[in-house]
Amino acid sequence: MSENNVMAEPFIKVENLSKFFELNRKQTLKAVNDISFEIYKGETVGLVGESGCGKSTTGRCLVNLYEPTSGKIYYKGKDTSQFTKQEKQAFTGDVQMIFQNPYSSLNPRMTVKEIVAQGMKYHGNYSKTEIDCRIEQLLEKVGLGVEHMSRFAHEFSGGQRQRIGIARALSVNPEFIVCDEPISALDVSIQAQVINMLKKLQHDMGLTYLFIAHDLSVVKYISDRVIVMYLGTIVEEAPVEELYKNPAHPYTKVLLSAIPVANPIKAKANKRIKVSGEIPSPINSKPGCQFAERCPYAVDHCFNEAPPRKEISKDHFVACHVY
Amino acid sequence: MSEKILELNNVVFSFKTYAGLVHAVRGVSFEVRKGEILGIVGESGCGKSVTAQSILRLNPEPPGFFEGGEILFKGQDIIKMNNKQLRNIRGKDIGFIFQDPMTSLNPTMRVGEQIEEVFIGTGTPKAEVRLKALNIMRLVGINDPERRFMQYPHELSGGMKQRIMIAIALVSRPSLIICDEPTTSLDVTIEAQILDLLLELREKLGTSIIMITHDLGVIARLCDRVVVMYGGKVAEQGTSEDIFFDTAHPYTSGLLKSIARLDMERNQVLTPIEGTPPDLFAPPKGCPFAARCEYAMSVCCEYEPSKTTLTEEHSTYCWLQHDLAPEVNLIVEKREA
């Protein structure tokens, strides 16, 4: 989809976004450190990385759940930090989020109807009957029925709860949805149901997604472009086919080779690129390439100098001194 | 065929609740042989964890209770054991690795002491216990074990905590380790490290491992034989090559079809298994998978399928194996790439 939009204005543009959390006077947690990327209308951008890499923080900054420490986010060409009150209200309806944990992201004291109606009451001038009618349509769209309307969240399975979360996100007619690991808490057979539904909704409603995940195989399936993050920085960004065919950054290669393959012959033959150690703490992070410590190809200046972002082929960006 | 160390025969385990009986495990039989890794795969609520925990009698009894069957460990029936006998097995002959290392370690105890705890009451001298603990920490890949020994769980990362859990399970050199989704809460690169570690430990120590997971990728990487469970019953079992390449149960083939994989085309549609797992308060009369099975026949909803032995290792519980059933292709994965 991005090919059609080469000349178009990006739908969302993130410029030098940083989000730091000050833990105390001496310690700063640099959750997201100077990242820039663009999202075009109608596409799905996959954001991949391991826990603590800042992918969820990025997603939360995009929907204005966090105030960025520095950097700008442009929505349809407008700086989100300069929004007027009205613009801000419209923006919170245009962008929505689907949360990771369907068990904790639904209010246990509210019925499904109340959960889904909440956003509509705030954002639209809907009458009571209109709201009822819309909820019915929304529930049907996500594969639930009218009979579920007056039930509470605990009466549903994980997959059904995630459907409620999706109905809630859709209730205000958003254009852009941040999906923060929407399927990682679900069973395998249910994961496919939810993914297929997200794909269908995107097709029917022209939605734009930022799909956050740690599972590279799911991201491959749903995304047009993929961004790989490591410790608060973007290490690689490429169209999906390109990234999986020619991964450039050592970390991307490690991630790809670490995925367990569901084929015993291939899995046992698979030569993994091994990395030792674990992700270092993002508190008071060191200068230089963040991956250098674990990187099998690291040379001296990897530890001192942060690698610049380079375009190694069309739309394929990598931040690594090797290139 | 090497010797059996554990054998489950028709184990039935239920829980009494206010809402009625939950039939969590409904007649499960399998065996674990010396030095092998046996995978148990299935979705949440299929009874895989209850089965595994019943081997060590870790399910709370009451409300849980055995309705029948036997669990033979080295010839002795675990179901008939008293608490004292169980204590001699738990953590000593059979180790257990829990799913969530964050909540299964004691936050108020140093991790080293938690490893040593296994030896309480065995009369092993203190110095020897300390030495064993440090050695096992080194074996599971913890650098600088002397320093780590003194740390508390909150000071360790998730992968490191899982290594401590493995160390606790291994320190008394058990002949069997039960791993209940040991890598589910870990990142992929750390997961790969832990799986490598388990394979390496099996090589070095010859320990048998029961690996419970819902991830077919983990099964393919690790296991020699696989038991596929659904609705509290075994659906299919065989060597991992049987399960992946000669699939003989619609549920297994549904699982294989529903996972997103790297070698898949982008526009290919994932085939989910429609519907939800059966309600174990009132399990269906026939085959538990019948309601979600695309090949279900009328007999499937009425009568339970009996075991069909395909090869010496490979067996399945499905009416499609019956002589009168239509020919159906269940194989998803091709043996050659």
Short mmCIF file of C-alpha atoms in Angstrom, two decimals, chain A residues 49-52 55 157 160 163 186-193 195-196 199 214-218 220-224 240-241 244 251 254-268 270 272 274-279 294, chain B residues 43-44 157-160 163 187-193 195-196 214-218 220-224 240-241 244-245 255-256 258-277 292 333-335 337:
data_model
loop_
_atom_site.label_atom_id
_atom_site.label_comp_id
_atom_site.label_asym_id
_atom_site.label_seq_id
_atom_site.Cartn_x
_atom_site.Cartn_y
_atom_site.Cartn_z
CA GLY A 49 11.00 -5.88 19.68
CA GLU A 50 11.47 -7.64 22.96
CA SER A 51 10.05 -6.48 26.26
CA GLY A 52 11.50 -3.21 27.43
CA LYS A 55 7.43 -0.39 21.57
CA SER A 157 -13.30 -16.00 27.28
CA GLN A 160 -14.28 -12.77 23.25
CA ARG A 163 -13.40 -8.69 20.61
CA LEU A 186 -4.80 -15.59 23.45
CA ASP A 187 -4.73 -19.25 22.48
CA VAL A 188 -3.27 -20.22 19.13
CA SER A 189 -6.55 -21.21 17.51
CA ILE A 190 -8.17 -17.98 18.76
CA GLN A 191 -5.23 -15.81 17.63
CA ALA A 192 -5.97 -16.62 14.02
CA GLN A 193 -9.63 -15.64 14.51
CA ILE A 195 -6.01 -11.54 13.27
CA ASN A 196 -8.33 -12.44 10.43
CA LYS A 199 -7.52 -7.70 8.62
CA HIS A 214 7.06 -9.46 19.84
CA ASP A 215 6.14 -12.27 17.50
CA LEU A 216 7.82 -11.79 14.14
CA SER A 217 5.75 -14.44 12.39
CA VAL A 218 2.45 -12.73 13.16
CA LYS A 220 4.94 -10.73 8.85
CA TYR A 221 1.45 -11.87 8.22
CA ILE A 222 -0.36 -8.63 8.98
CA SER A 223 2.06 -5.77 8.20
CA ASP A 224 3.04 -3.78 5.12
CA VAL A 240 7.81 -6.59 5.09
CA GLU A 241 9.04 -8.80 2.21
CA TYR A 244 12.26 -11.07 6.00
CA TYR A 251 19.56 -7.94 15.97
CA VAL A 254 18.97 -12.89 15.78
CA LEU A 255 15.25 -12.29 16.29
CA LEU A 256 14.37 -14.09 13.07
CA SER A 257 16.52 -17.08 13.83
CA ALA A 258 15.19 -17.35 17.40
CA ILE A 259 11.61 -18.03 16.31
CA PRO A 260 10.71 -21.66 16.96
CA VAL A 261 9.72 -23.25 13.65
CA ALA A 262 6.77 -25.62 13.74
CA ASN A 263 8.52 -28.31 11.74
CA PRO A 264 10.71 -30.78 13.60
CA ILE A 265 13.13 -31.40 10.73
CA LYS A 266 13.71 -27.72 10.02
CA ALA A 267 13.75 -26.81 13.70
CA LYS A 268 16.49 -29.29 14.47
CA ASN A 270 18.07 -24.60 12.01
CA ARG A 272 20.57 -20.27 15.26
CA LYS A 274 23.34 -17.23 19.20
CA VAL A 275 23.47 -14.17 21.37
CA SER A 276 24.62 -14.33 24.91
CA GLY A 277 23.16 -12.31 27.71
CA GLU A 278 19.93 -10.47 27.98
CA ILE A 279 18.62 -7.05 27.16
CA ARG A 294 25.36 -8.63 22.69
CA GLU B 43 -4.96 -24.87 24.41
CA SER B 44 -5.80 -23.36 27.76
CA SER B 157 15.75 -10.63 34.94
CA GLY B 158 13.00 -12.97 33.73
CA GLY B 159 15.40 -15.29 31.91
CA MET B 160 17.70 -15.41 34.92
CA ARG B 163 17.30 -20.39 35.12
CA ASP B 187 11.19 -13.02 25.08
CA VAL B 188 12.06 -14.99 21.95
CA THR B 189 15.83 -14.67 22.23
CA ILE B 190 15.71 -15.68 25.90
CA GLU B 191 13.25 -18.47 25.08
CA ALA B 192 15.75 -19.85 22.56
CA GLN B 193 18.48 -19.78 25.21
CA LEU B 195 15.29 -24.30 25.15
CA ASP B 196 18.94 -24.84 24.25
CA HIS B 214 0.77 -24.44 23.55
CA ASP B 215 3.53 -23.49 21.12
CA LEU B 216 4.02 -26.00 18.32
CA GLY B 217 7.34 -24.32 17.51
CA VAL B 218 8.68 -25.26 20.94
CA ALA B 220 9.13 -29.12 17.07
CA ARG B 221 12.41 -27.84 18.43
CA LEU B 222 12.53 -29.90 21.58
CA CYS B 223 10.39 -32.99 21.72
CA ASP B 224 10.91 -36.60 20.75
CA SER B 240 7.00 -35.44 16.77
CA GLU B 241 7.48 -36.38 13.12
CA PHE B 244 3.74 -32.85 12.20
CA PHE B 245 4.04 -34.87 9.01
CA LEU B 255 -3.65 -26.14 15.15
CA LEU B 256 -1.03 -26.43 12.43
CA SER B 258 -3.94 -21.65 12.45
CA ILE B 259 -0.41 -20.60 13.33
CA ALA B 260 1.24 -17.75 11.46
CA ARG B 261 4.56 -18.93 10.19
CA LEU B 262 7.55 -17.27 8.63
CA ASP B 263 7.55 -19.26 5.40
CA MET B 264 3.99 -18.28 4.60
CA GLU B 265 2.87 -16.01 1.80
CA ARG B 266 1.57 -12.64 2.94
CA ASN B 267 -1.85 -12.85 1.36
CA GLN B 268 -2.49 -16.35 2.55
CA VAL B 269 -5.41 -16.43 4.98
CA LEU B 270 -4.90 -18.05 8.35
CA THR B 271 -7.44 -20.78 8.97
CA PRO B 272 -8.65 -20.42 12.54
CA ILE B 273 -10.48 -23.20 14.34
CA GLU B 274 -13.91 -21.64 14.69
CA GLY B 275 -15.75 -21.81 17.98
CA THR B 276 -14.44 -22.27 21.48
CA PRO B 277 -13.22 -25.25 23.52
CA ARG B 292 -15.50 -27.38 16.08
CA GLU B 333 3.10 -29.94 6.88
CA LYS B 334 5.17 -31.54 4.11
CA ARG B 335 8.09 -33.64 5.20
CA ALA B 337 10.88 -28.43 2.47
#
